[in-house]
Amino acid sequence: IQTAINGGKTVLGIELGSTRIKAVLLDENNQTIAAGEHGWENSYVDGVWTYSLEEVWEGVQSSYKNMAEDVKTKYDLELTKIGAIGFSAMMHGYLSFDQADDLLVPFRTWRNNFTEKACEQLMEVFEYPIPQRWSIAHLYQAILNDEEHVSEVDYMTTLAGYVHWKLSGEKVLGVGDASGMFPIDIETASYNQRMLEQFDDLVADKNFSWKLEDILPKTLVAGEAAGILTAEGAKLLDPSGKLQAGSLMCPPEGDAGTGMVATNSVAARTGNVSAGTSIFAMVVLEKDLKEVHPELDLVTTPTGKLVAMAHSNNCASNLDSWVNLFKEVTASLGFEVDMTTLYKTLYNKALEGDKDCGGLLAYGYLSGEHITHFEEGRPLFARTSDSNFNLANFMRVNLQSALGAMKIGMDILIKEEGVKLDKMLGHGGLFKTKGVAQRLMAAAVNAPVAVMETAGEGGAWGIALLASYCLNKEDDQPLEAFLNENIFADQNESIIEPDAEDVEGFEIFMERYKN
């Protein structure tokens, strides 16, 4: 480890998630040797879910500083050189800049659901699903709204693309993240040229000075070099001045792509589900879908393979609020219970509940939900007078409803499109309590669900692995081979097969959820 740190052989991954920014440092054997994180929350300002750019840099610098301090504490070494660095972040949204590189309007995150009109028109023109979160939907909605700033747009990117640009000077984006901005041609691993031209024709009467392709970042696939950390970038990442410039930068990726890498789900017929503030399930496809489904996104792996994604804006946030309420109850009674014990106890209690949740109903919509056509969030818990209302069913209904909107999309994929799924890999905060969300997820998708020992590492580890691949891959070594041979060869995983009664109960619950 000392040789790796002193010799600049380490790789760093930083991911900007919805509620925390995490930095993970790996040695030359791809083992985690240090980590740091920074908590943050989005703000709802003037009807827009957003983070300020000041918060972005405060969080990136804080997570890096905490990771560097972890190195100092564990090894009594200063971190001055890093072999390769990768950045990842929540996908989609709208970050647009003018020619002076100034942000034109506050960052509009994936959580905003006010682009329905734009999506409807774009889907009709492209004959391709365009979700409300996508950058192109935000841009076109701004055009439909006659927002003055649109004529000044010189560059638009994602959050990961923005951070990478400021640290390297390169206006590039990993193809997986780019696939959440605009549709990708999987033959070229770049933007679909037919659709680019269709969009330009659609807005031709506006006489903008720009063409769409000119304001989008260049796409790169995993393993391609995406620039180096500049002197200005090093100072921005580490204001202490200890970090040297020159680190190789891998293509910035979205949290969907890093989730695929972190769970070794980049090959056909594999899938993974990331469950935290939001939830998204992804399956790598063997062929195109037969129909256009607004409930499903079509994105790509970091190498450009087609992926179907069922994405729900809401997952664990409302559930966390209920757990915090129970924490307040126990504290009011004079008992001190740590949060890990409380989560474990309450989650496991859910497994004692009725398979169909005893007639209870819940919607954890803190924000809008596109799959079920809610523009704004309205959390709800309801029950009939003859329902079986107890703690076990209360916890189970809130856990199953956290998967509900996502399951609607997955049902379309599996039941209507006939997509084959050998195994789902689960990761993210919902899976930290062993066996609970994993069992319910297996019931939701009616397929085996595996959780690896690294499930809690998440996207920061995934983007660190992509940085390692960029730095250490052998000539012409595919990403799948690199992961299988270098990362997951000795990985332990627990697998839960779907239980027939759980599956039947979940289906009964879903009839109530959908109606």
Coordinates of C-alpha atoms in Angstrom, one line a residue:
I1 CA 0.0 0.0 0.0
Q2 CA 2.8 2.4 0.8
T3 CA 4.4 1.7 -2.6
A4 CA 1.0 2.3 -4.3
I5 CA 0.5 5.6 -2.5
N6 CA 4.0 6.9 -2.8
G7 CA 4.4 5.7 -6.4
G8 CA 1.1 7.2 -7.6
K9 CA -0.3 3.8 -8.5
T10 CA -3.6 4.3 -6.8
V11 CA -6.9 5.0 -8.5
L12 CA -9.6 7.3 -7.2
G13 CA -13.4 7.2 -7.8
I14 CA -15.8 9.9 -6.6
E15 CA -19.5 9.7 -7.1
L16 CA -22.0 12.5 -6.5
G17 CA -25.1 10.7 -5.3
S18 CA -28.4 12.2 -4.3
T19 CA -27.6 12.3 -0.5
R20 CA -23.9 11.8 -0.3
I21 CA -20.7 12.3 -2.2
K22 CA -18.3 9.4 -1.7
A23 CA -14.6 9.1 -2.6
V24 CA -13.0 5.6 -2.8
L25 CA -9.2 5.0 -3.2
L26 CA -8.0 1.7 -4.6
D27 CA -4.5 0.2 -4.6
E28 CA -2.9 -1.5 -7.6
N29 CA -4.8 -4.7 -6.7
N30 CA -8.1 -2.9 -6.8
Q31 CA -8.6 -3.2 -3.1
T32 CA -10.2 -0.3 -1.2
I33 CA -7.6 1.3 1.0
A34 CA -9.3 4.6 2.0
A35 CA -12.6 6.4 1.7
G36 CA -14.3 9.6 2.5
E37 CA -17.7 11.1 2.1
H38 CA -19.8 14.2 2.4
G39 CA -23.5 14.4 3.0
W40 CA -25.8 16.8 1.1
E41 CA -29.4 17.3 0.1
N42 CA -31.1 18.8 -2.9
S43 CA -33.2 22.0 -2.5
Y44 CA -36.6 22.8 -3.8
V45 CA -36.3 26.4 -5.1
D46 CA -39.0 28.1 -7.2
G47 CA -40.5 24.8 -8.2
V48 CA -37.2 23.2 -9.2
W49 CA -35.2 20.5 -7.4
T50 CA -31.6 21.7 -7.5
Y51 CA -28.1 21.8 -6.1
S52 CA -26.0 24.9 -6.3
L53 CA -22.6 24.6 -8.0
E54 CA -21.1 25.9 -4.8
E55 CA -22.5 22.9 -3.0
V56 CA -21.1 20.7 -5.7
W57 CA -17.5 21.9 -5.1
E58 CA -17.9 22.0 -1.4
G59 CA -19.0 18.4 -1.4
V60 CA -16.3 17.2 -3.9
Q61 CA -13.6 18.9 -1.9
S62 CA -14.9 17.6 1.4
S63 CA -15.2 14.0 0.3
Y64 CA -11.6 14.2 -1.2
K65 CA -10.3 15.8 2.0
N66 CA -11.9 13.1 4.2
M67 CA -10.4 10.4 2.0
A68 CA -6.9 11.9 2.1
E69 CA -7.2 12.2 5.9
D70 CA -8.2 8.6 6.0
V71 CA -4.9 7.8 4.1
K72 CA -3.0 9.9 6.6
T73 CA -4.6 8.2 9.6
K74 CA -4.2 4.7 8.4
Y75 CA -0.8 4.8 6.8
D76 CA 0.8 8.1 8.0
L77 CA 1.3 9.1 4.4
E78 CA 0.4 12.2 2.4
L79 CA -1.5 11.6 -0.8
T80 CA 0.2 13.6 -3.5
K81 CA 0.0 11.5 -6.7
I82 CA -2.9 9.4 -8.1
G83 CA -2.6 7.2 -11.1
A84 CA -6.1 7.6 -12.5
I85 CA -9.3 9.4 -11.4
G86 CA -12.9 8.9 -12.4
F87 CA -16.0 10.9 -11.6
S88 CA -19.6 9.7 -11.6
A89 CA -22.9 11.3 -10.6
M90 CA -26.6 11.0 -10.7
M91 CA -27.6 11.0 -14.4
H92 CA -29.8 13.2 -16.6
G93 CA -31.0 16.7 -15.6
Y94 CA -30.0 20.0 -17.2
L95 CA -26.8 21.9 -16.8
S96 CA -26.3 24.6 -19.5
F97 CA -23.6 27.1 -19.9
D98 CA -23.0 30.2 -22.1
Q99 CA -19.8 31.1 -24.1
A100 CA -18.2 32.5 -20.9
D101 CA -18.8 29.1 -19.2
D102 CA -21.4 30.7 -16.8
L103 CA -24.3 28.6 -15.7
L104 CA -27.5 29.9 -17.4
V105 CA -30.2 28.6 -15.1
P106 CA -29.9 26.6 -11.8
F107 CA -29.2 23.0 -12.2
R108 CA -32.4 21.1 -12.9
T109 CA -31.9 17.6 -11.5
W110 CA -33.4 14.2 -12.6
R111 CA -36.0 14.6 -9.8
N112 CA -38.0 17.3 -11.7
N113 CA -41.1 16.0 -13.5
F114 CA -42.2 19.0 -15.6
T115 CA -41.1 18.0 -19.1
E116 CA -44.1 15.9 -20.0
K117 CA -45.1 18.0 -23.0
A118 CA -41.6 17.9 -24.4
C119 CA -41.3 14.2 -24.0
E120 CA -44.6 13.5 -25.8
Q121 CA -43.5 15.6 -28.8
L122 CA -40.0 14.1 -28.9
M123 CA -41.2 10.6 -28.6
E124 CA -43.6 11.2 -31.6
V125 CA -40.8 12.7 -33.7
F126 CA -38.1 10.2 -32.7
E127 CA -40.3 7.1 -32.3
Y128 CA -38.1 6.4 -29.3
P129 CA -38.8 6.6 -25.5
I130 CA -37.7 10.0 -24.0
P131 CA -38.1 10.1 -20.2
Q132 CA -38.8 13.3 -18.4
R133 CA -35.4 13.2 -16.6
W134 CA -33.4 13.3 -19.9
S135 CA -31.3 16.4 -20.7
I136 CA -32.9 16.7 -24.2
A137 CA -36.4 16.7 -22.6
H138 CA -35.3 19.6 -20.3
L139 CA -33.8 21.5 -23.2
Y140 CA -36.8 21.1 -25.4
Q141 CA -39.2 22.0 -22.6
A142 CA -37.2 25.2 -22.1
I143 CA -37.7 25.9 -25.8
L144 CA -41.4 25.2 -25.5
N145 CA -41.6 27.6 -22.5
D146 CA -39.8 30.3 -24.6
E147 CA -37.1 30.6 -22.0
E148 CA -34.7 33.4 -23.0
H149 CA -31.6 31.6 -21.9
V150 CA -31.9 28.9 -24.6
S151 CA -30.5 31.1 -27.3
E152 CA -27.3 31.6 -25.3
V153 CA -26.6 27.9 -24.7
D154 CA -23.0 27.0 -25.7
Y155 CA -22.6 23.7 -23.9
M156 CA -24.8 21.3 -21.9
T157 CA -23.7 18.3 -19.9
T158 CA -24.5 16.2 -16.9
L159 CA -23.2 16.7 -13.3
A160 CA -20.4 14.1 -13.8
G161 CA -19.5 15.7 -17.1
Y162 CA -19.4 19.2 -15.5
V163 CA -17.0 18.1 -12.7
H164 CA -14.8 16.3 -15.2
W165 CA -14.7 19.3 -17.5
K166 CA -13.6 21.7 -14.7
L167 CA -10.9 19.3 -13.6
S168 CA -9.5 18.3 -17.0
G169 CA -10.7 20.9 -19.4
E170 CA -12.3 18.2 -21.6
K171 CA -15.9 18.4 -22.7
V172 CA -16.5 14.6 -22.9
L173 CA -18.8 12.1 -21.4
G174 CA -18.9 8.3 -21.0
V175 CA -21.4 6.8 -23.4
G176 CA -23.5 5.4 -20.5
D177 CA -24.0 8.9 -19.0
A178 CA -24.5 10.4 -22.5
S179 CA -27.3 7.9 -23.1
G180 CA -29.3 9.7 -20.4
M181 CA -28.9 13.0 -22.3
F182 CA -29.8 11.9 -25.9
P183 CA -30.5 8.6 -27.7
I184 CA -27.4 6.6 -28.6
D185 CA -26.6 4.7 -31.8
I186 CA -25.2 1.4 -30.4
E187 CA -23.3 0.8 -33.7
T188 CA -21.2 4.0 -33.3
A189 CA -21.5 4.5 -29.5
S190 CA -22.4 8.1 -30.2
Y191 CA -25.5 10.1 -30.5
N192 CA -28.1 9.0 -33.0
Q193 CA -27.5 11.1 -36.1
R194 CA -31.0 10.7 -37.5
M195 CA -32.5 12.0 -34.3
L196 CA -30.0 14.9 -34.0
E197 CA -31.1 16.1 -37.5
Q198 CA -34.7 15.6 -36.6
F199 CA -34.3 17.8 -33.5
D200 CA -32.5 20.5 -35.4
D201 CA -35.4 20.5 -38.0
L202 CA -37.9 20.6 -35.2
V203 CA -36.5 23.9 -33.7
A204 CA -35.3 25.4 -37.1
D205 CA -37.9 28.2 -36.9
K206 CA -36.2 29.4 -33.6
N207 CA -33.1 30.3 -35.6
F208 CA -30.7 29.4 -32.8
S209 CA -27.0 30.0 -33.4
W210 CA -26.3 26.4 -32.3
K211 CA -26.9 22.9 -33.7
L212 CA -27.6 20.2 -31.1
E213 CA -24.5 18.1 -31.7
D214 CA -22.3 21.2 -31.2
I215 CA -23.5 21.8 -27.6
L216 CA -23.3 18.2 -26.5
P217 CA -20.2 16.5 -24.9
K218 CA -18.2 14.1 -27.0
T219 CA -19.0 10.5 -26.2
L220 CA -16.3 8.0 -25.1
V221 CA -16.4 4.3 -24.2
A222 CA -14.9 2.7 -21.1
G223 CA -11.1 2.4 -21.4
E224 CA -10.6 5.4 -23.5
A225 CA -8.5 8.2 -22.1
A226 CA -10.5 11.3 -21.2
G227 CA -7.8 13.8 -20.5
I228 CA -5.5 14.4 -17.5
L229 CA -6.0 16.3 -14.2
T230 CA -4.8 19.8 -14.9
A231 CA -2.9 22.0 -12.4
E232 CA -6.1 24.1 -12.0
G233 CA -8.1 20.9 -11.6
A234 CA -5.8 19.6 -8.9
K235 CA -6.1 22.8 -6.9
L236 CA -9.9 22.7 -7.3
L237 CA -10.1 19.1 -6.1
D238 CA -7.5 19.6 -3.3
P239 CA -7.3 23.2 -2.2
S240 CA -4.5 22.3 0.2
G241 CA -2.2 22.1 -2.8
K242 CA -0.8 18.7 -2.0
L243 CA -2.3 16.8 -4.9
Q244 CA -0.2 17.0 -8.1
A245 CA -1.5 17.4 -11.6
G246 CA -1.2 14.7 -14.3
S247 CA -3.5 11.9 -13.2
L248 CA -5.2 10.0 -16.0
M249 CA -8.9 10.8 -16.2
C250 CA -11.3 8.1 -17.3
P251 CA -14.6 9.0 -19.0
P252 CA -17.1 10.4 -16.5
E253 CA -20.0 8.1 -16.1
G254 CA -23.5 8.1 -14.7
D255 CA -24.7 6.2 -11.6
A256 CA -26.4 3.7 -13.8
G257 CA -23.2 2.7 -15.5
T258 CA -21.2 2.6 -12.3
G259 CA -23.9 0.4 -10.8
M260 CA -23.5 -2.0 -13.7
V261 CA -19.7 -2.1 -13.1
A262 CA -20.0 -2.5 -9.3
T263 CA -22.2 -5.5 -9.7
N264 CA -20.5 -7.0 -12.8
S265 CA -23.6 -6.6 -14.8
V266 CA -22.3 -5.5 -18.1
A267 CA -23.0 -8.7 -20.2
A268 CA -26.2 -9.6 -21.9
R269 CA -29.0 -11.2 -19.8
T270 CA -27.5 -9.8 -16.6
G271 CA -29.2 -7.1 -14.7
N272 CA -28.8 -5.0 -11.6
V273 CA -31.0 -2.9 -9.4
S274 CA -29.7 0.1 -7.5
A275 CA -32.0 1.1 -4.6
G276 CA -31.5 4.2 -2.5
T277 CA -33.1 7.6 -2.8
S278 CA -34.4 6.5 -6.2
I279 CA -34.5 3.0 -7.6
F280 CA -33.6 1.7 -11.1
A281 CA -33.4 -1.8 -12.4
M282 CA -31.4 -2.4 -15.6
V283 CA -31.1 -5.4 -17.9
V284 CA -28.5 -5.7 -20.6
L285 CA -30.5 -6.7 -23.8
E286 CA -29.7 -9.2 -26.4
K287 CA -31.7 -7.3 -29.1
D288 CA -33.9 -4.2 -29.5
L289 CA -37.3 -4.1 -27.9
K290 CA -40.3 -4.7 -30.1
E291 CA -42.3 -1.6 -28.9
V292 CA -41.7 1.9 -27.6
H293 CA -42.6 2.0 -23.9
P294 CA -42.6 5.3 -22.1
E295 CA -42.2 3.5 -18.8
L296 CA -38.7 2.2 -19.9
D297 CA -35.5 4.0 -20.6
L298 CA -33.1 2.8 -23.2
V299 CA -29.5 3.6 -22.1
T300 CA -26.2 1.8 -22.5
T301 CA -23.4 0.1 -20.6
P302 CA -20.2 2.1 -20.3
T303 CA -19.0 0.1 -23.4
G304 CA -22.2 1.0 -25.4
K305 CA -24.3 -2.1 -25.1
L306 CA -28.1 -1.5 -25.1
V307 CA -29.7 -1.6 -21.7
A308 CA -33.4 -1.3 -20.7
M309 CA -34.0 0.6 -17.5
A310 CA -37.0 0.8 -15.3
H311 CA -36.5 3.9 -13.2
S312 CA -38.5 5.2 -10.3
N313 CA -37.8 8.6 -8.7
N314 CA -38.8 7.4 -5.3
C315 CA -37.5 4.5 -3.2
A316 CA -36.2 4.7 0.3
S317 CA -36.6 8.4 1.3
N318 CA -40.1 8.0 2.7
L319 CA -39.2 4.7 4.3
D320 CA -36.3 6.4 6.0
S321 CA -38.7 9.0 7.4
W322 CA -40.8 6.3 9.0
V323 CA -37.7 4.7 10.6
N324 CA -36.7 8.1 11.9
L325 CA -40.1 8.5 13.4
F326 CA -39.7 5.2 15.2
K327 CA -36.3 6.4 16.4
E328 CA -38.0 9.4 17.9
V329 CA -40.6 7.2 19.6
T330 CA -37.9 5.0 21.2
A331 CA -36.0 8.1 22.3
S332 CA -39.1 9.6 23.8
L333 CA -39.6 6.5 25.9
G334 CA -36.0 6.8 27.2
F335 CA -34.4 4.1 25.1
E336 CA -31.3 4.6 23.0
V337 CA -31.3 2.4 19.9
D338 CA -28.6 2.9 17.2
M339 CA -29.9 3.3 13.7
T340 CA -28.3 0.1 12.3
T341 CA -30.2 -2.0 14.9
L342 CA -33.4 -0.1 14.3
Y343 CA -33.2 -0.6 10.5
K344 CA -32.3 -4.3 10.9
T345 CA -35.2 -4.9 13.4
L346 CA -37.8 -3.1 11.4
Y347 CA -36.8 -4.5 8.0
N348 CA -36.7 -8.1 9.3
K349 CA -40.1 -7.5 10.9
A350 CA -41.5 -7.0 7.4
L351 CA -40.7 -10.6 6.6
E352 CA -43.3 -11.6 9.3
G353 CA -46.0 -9.7 7.5
D354 CA -48.7 -11.1 5.1
K355 CA -47.5 -11.7 1.6
D356 CA -49.9 -9.1 0.2
C357 CA -49.3 -6.7 3.0
G358 CA -52.6 -7.4 4.8
G359 CA -54.6 -5.0 2.7
L360 CA -52.5 -1.9 3.5
L361 CA -51.4 0.6 0.8
A362 CA -48.6 3.1 0.6
Y363 CA -47.0 5.5 -1.9
G364 CA -43.6 6.9 -0.9
Y365 CA -43.7 9.7 -3.5
L366 CA -41.6 12.6 -2.0
S367 CA -41.1 13.8 -5.6
G368 CA -43.1 13.3 -8.8
E369 CA -43.2 9.8 -10.3
H370 CA -43.3 9.5 -14.1
I371 CA -44.2 5.9 -14.4
T372 CA -47.5 6.4 -12.5
H373 CA -47.9 10.0 -13.9
F374 CA -47.5 12.1 -10.8
E375 CA -46.0 15.5 -11.5
E376 CA -45.4 16.3 -7.8
G377 CA -44.8 14.2 -4.7
R378 CA -47.6 13.3 -2.3
P379 CA -46.5 10.5 0.2
L380 CA -49.6 8.5 1.3
F381 CA -50.4 5.6 3.7
A382 CA -53.9 4.2 3.6
R383 CA -55.8 1.2 4.8
T384 CA -59.3 -0.2 4.8
S385 CA -61.2 -0.7 8.0
D386 CA -60.9 -4.5 7.8
S387 CA -57.2 -4.5 6.9
N388 CA -54.6 -6.4 9.0
F389 CA -52.9 -3.4 10.5
N390 CA -49.8 -4.3 12.4
L391 CA -46.1 -3.4 12.5
A392 CA -45.0 -6.3 10.2
N393 CA -47.5 -5.4 7.5
F394 CA -46.8 -1.7 7.9
M395 CA -43.1 -2.2 7.3
R396 CA -43.7 -4.7 4.5
V397 CA -46.1 -2.4 2.6
N398 CA -43.6 0.5 2.7
L399 CA -40.8 -1.8 1.5
Q400 CA -42.9 -3.3 -1.3
S401 CA -44.2 0.1 -2.3
A402 CA -40.6 1.4 -2.6
L403 CA -40.3 -1.2 -5.4
G404 CA -43.8 -0.7 -6.8
A405 CA -43.2 1.9 -9.6
M406 CA -40.0 0.1 -10.7
K407 CA -41.9 -3.2 -10.9
I408 CA -44.4 -1.7 -13.3
G409 CA -41.6 -1.1 -15.7
M410 CA -39.9 -4.5 -15.1
D411 CA -43.3 -6.3 -15.7
I412 CA -43.4 -4.7 -19.2
L413 CA -39.9 -5.8 -19.9
I414 CA -40.3 -9.4 -18.7
K415 CA -44.0 -10.1 -19.3
E416 CA -44.7 -8.1 -22.5
E417 CA -41.3 -8.0 -24.2
G418 CA -40.2 -11.5 -23.1
V419 CA -36.7 -10.3 -22.0
K420 CA -34.7 -13.1 -20.4
L421 CA -33.0 -12.5 -17.1
D422 CA -30.6 -14.9 -15.6
K423 CA -29.9 -13.0 -12.4
M424 CA -30.3 -9.6 -10.8
L425 CA -27.5 -8.0 -8.7
G426 CA -28.7 -5.8 -5.9
H427 CA -26.8 -2.8 -4.5
G428 CA -27.4 0.4 -2.7
G429 CA -28.6 1.3 0.8
L430 CA -31.8 -0.7 0.7
F431 CA -29.8 -3.9 0.5
K432 CA -27.6 -3.2 3.6
T433 CA -30.0 -5.1 5.8
K434 CA -29.1 -8.7 4.8
G435 CA -31.8 -10.7 3.1
V436 CA -34.8 -8.4 3.4
A437 CA -35.0 -6.2 0.3
Q438 CA -33.2 -8.9 -1.5
R439 CA -36.1 -11.4 -0.9
L440 CA -38.7 -8.8 -1.8
M441 CA -36.8 -7.9 -5.0
A442 CA -36.7 -11.5 -6.0
A443 CA -40.5 -11.6 -5.6
A444 CA -40.9 -8.4 -7.6
V445 CA -38.9 -9.6 -10.7
N446 CA -39.6 -13.3 -10.2
A447 CA -35.9 -14.0 -10.7
P448 CA -32.9 -14.8 -8.5
V449 CA -31.4 -11.7 -6.8
A450 CA -27.8 -11.7 -5.7
V451 CA -26.0 -9.3 -3.3
M452 CA -22.2 -9.1 -3.3
E453 CA -20.0 -8.3 -0.3
T454 CA -19.3 -5.0 -2.0
A455 CA -23.0 -4.1 -2.3
G456 CA -22.6 -1.2 0.1
E457 CA -19.7 0.3 -1.9
G458 CA -21.9 1.4 -4.8
G459 CA -21.1 3.8 -7.6
A460 CA -17.9 5.3 -6.1
W461 CA -16.3 1.9 -6.2
G462 CA -17.7 1.3 -9.7
I463 CA -16.2 4.5 -11.1
A464 CA -12.9 3.7 -9.4
L465 CA -12.9 0.3 -11.2
L466 CA -13.5 2.2 -14.5
A467 CA -10.5 4.4 -13.7
S468 CA -8.5 1.3 -13.0
Y469 CA -9.6 -0.3 -16.3
C470 CA -8.5 2.8 -18.1
L471 CA -5.1 2.7 -16.4
N472 CA -4.4 -1.0 -16.1
K473 CA -6.2 -2.9 -18.9
E474 CA -4.3 -5.1 -21.2
D475 CA -4.3 -4.4 -25.0
D476 CA -7.8 -5.1 -26.4
Q477 CA -9.0 -6.5 -23.1
P478 CA -12.8 -6.1 -22.9
L479 CA -14.4 -4.6 -19.8
E480 CA -16.3 -7.8 -19.1
A481 CA -13.0 -9.8 -19.1
F482 CA -11.2 -7.2 -16.9
L483 CA -14.0 -7.4 -14.3
N484 CA -14.3 -11.2 -14.4
E485 CA -10.5 -11.8 -14.2
N486 CA -9.3 -8.8 -12.1
I487 CA -12.1 -7.9 -9.8
F488 CA -14.8 -10.5 -9.3
A489 CA -12.9 -13.8 -9.7
D490 CA -13.0 -14.5 -5.9
Q491 CA -16.1 -12.4 -5.1
N492 CA -18.6 -13.9 -2.7
E493 CA -22.3 -13.3 -3.2
S494 CA -25.5 -14.5 -1.6
I495 CA -28.3 -15.5 -3.9
I496 CA -32.0 -15.6 -3.0
E497 CA -34.4 -17.4 -5.3
P498 CA -38.0 -16.1 -5.7
D499 CA -40.5 -17.7 -3.3
A500 CA -43.7 -18.6 -5.0
E501 CA -45.9 -17.3 -2.2
D502 CA -43.9 -14.1 -2.1
V503 CA -44.4 -13.7 -5.8
E504 CA -48.1 -14.3 -5.7
G505 CA -48.5 -11.9 -2.7
F506 CA -46.5 -9.2 -4.5
E507 CA -48.8 -9.5 -7.6
I508 CA -51.9 -9.1 -5.4
F509 CA -50.4 -6.1 -3.7
M510 CA -49.5 -4.6 -7.2
E511 CA -53.2 -4.8 -8.3
R512 CA -54.0 -2.6 -5.3
Y513 CA -51.0 -0.3 -5.9
K514 CA -51.9 0.3 -9.6
N515 CA -55.6 0.8 -9.1

